[in-house]
Short mmCIF file of C-alpha atoms in Angstrom, two decimals:
data_model
loop_
_atom_site.label_atom_id
_atom_site.label_comp_id
_atom_site.label_asym_id
_atom_site.label_seq_id
_atom_site.Cartn_x
_atom_site.Cartn_y
_atom_site.Cartn_z
CA MET A 1 -27.16 -38.36 -24.96
CA VAL A 2 -25.16 -35.37 -24.70
CA ALA A 3 -28.63 -33.53 -22.21
CA GLU A 4 -28.18 -37.06 -20.05
CA ALA A 5 -24.34 -36.88 -20.03
CA LEU A 6 -24.78 -33.00 -18.83
CA ARG A 7 -27.71 -34.03 -16.22
CA ASP A 8 -26.04 -36.54 -14.75
CA ARG A 9 -22.40 -34.91 -14.62
CA ARG A 10 -20.51 -37.37 -16.79
CA ARG A 11 -17.68 -37.95 -18.56
CA LEU A 12 -18.37 -38.15 -22.11
CA PRO A 13 -15.44 -40.14 -24.70
CA LEU A 14 -16.27 -38.28 -28.22
CA SER A 15 -14.73 -38.33 -31.47
CA TYR A 16 -14.92 -34.73 -32.98
CA TYR A 17 -14.17 -33.63 -36.27
CA VAL A 18 -11.86 -30.93 -37.17
CA PRO A 19 -12.30 -28.45 -40.42
CA GLY A 20 -9.31 -26.47 -39.98
CA ARG A 21 -7.24 -29.42 -39.69
CA ASP A 22 -9.61 -31.81 -41.65
CA GLU A 23 -9.05 -34.72 -39.07
CA ALA A 24 -11.07 -36.64 -36.47
CA THR A 25 -10.07 -36.19 -32.60
CA GLU A 26 -10.25 -37.86 -29.39
CA ARG A 27 -11.58 -35.89 -26.69
CA ASP A 28 -12.46 -37.08 -23.30
CA VAL A 29 -15.39 -34.38 -21.64
CA ASP A 30 -16.66 -33.47 -19.12
CA PRO A 31 -20.17 -31.45 -19.82
CA MET A 32 -20.40 -28.02 -18.35
CA ARG A 33 -23.48 -26.57 -20.62
CA LEU A 34 -24.94 -26.32 -24.12
CA LEU A 35 -25.22 -23.15 -26.06
CA LEU A 36 -26.76 -21.89 -28.98
CA VAL A 37 -24.82 -19.34 -31.37
CA ASP A 38 -25.87 -18.24 -34.94
CA GLY A 39 -28.39 -21.26 -35.43
CA HIS A 40 -25.22 -23.69 -33.48
CA SER A 41 -25.76 -26.28 -30.85
CA TYR A 42 -22.56 -26.65 -28.86
CA LEU A 43 -21.77 -28.26 -26.13
CA GLU A 44 -19.30 -26.11 -23.74
CA ALA A 45 -17.36 -28.61 -21.59
CA TRP A 46 -13.65 -29.45 -20.01
CA CYS A 47 -11.34 -31.13 -22.40
CA ARG A 48 -9.14 -33.10 -20.35
CA ARG A 49 -6.77 -33.49 -23.62
CA ALA A 50 -6.25 -29.47 -23.91
CA ASP A 51 -6.69 -29.42 -20.05
CA ALA A 52 -9.02 -26.65 -21.00
CA VAL A 53 -12.28 -25.31 -21.53
CA ARG A 54 -13.73 -26.06 -25.39
CA LEU A 55 -16.54 -25.58 -27.19
CA PHE A 56 -18.48 -28.25 -29.48
CA ARG A 57 -20.02 -28.03 -31.87
CA LEU A 58 -22.77 -30.66 -32.35
CA ASP A 59 -22.84 -31.23 -35.42
CA ARG A 60 -19.21 -32.12 -35.90
CA VAL A 61 -19.58 -34.16 -32.84
CA LEU A 62 -18.89 -37.86 -35.44
CA GLY A 63 -19.50 -40.49 -31.87
CA LEU A 64 -19.79 -39.90 -28.46
CA THR A 65 -20.23 -42.38 -25.57
CA VAL A 66 -21.72 -41.46 -22.00
CA LEU A 67 -19.89 -43.26 -19.50
CA ASP A 68 -21.22 -44.76 -15.54
#
């Protein structure tokens, strides 16, 4: 689903686990690219909540939806 949103340039609402705060947050992100760093997959995206580019580790994404 992430690759599809990236390819089609579609926003992704996602639920993301933040281990430092031990909580899940809701984010709307505009995908930019996928990265592999030290064996972990990341989504680099513009986070509308932070109003900045953020990296989201894919194994910490709890749920997501691809918007039309």
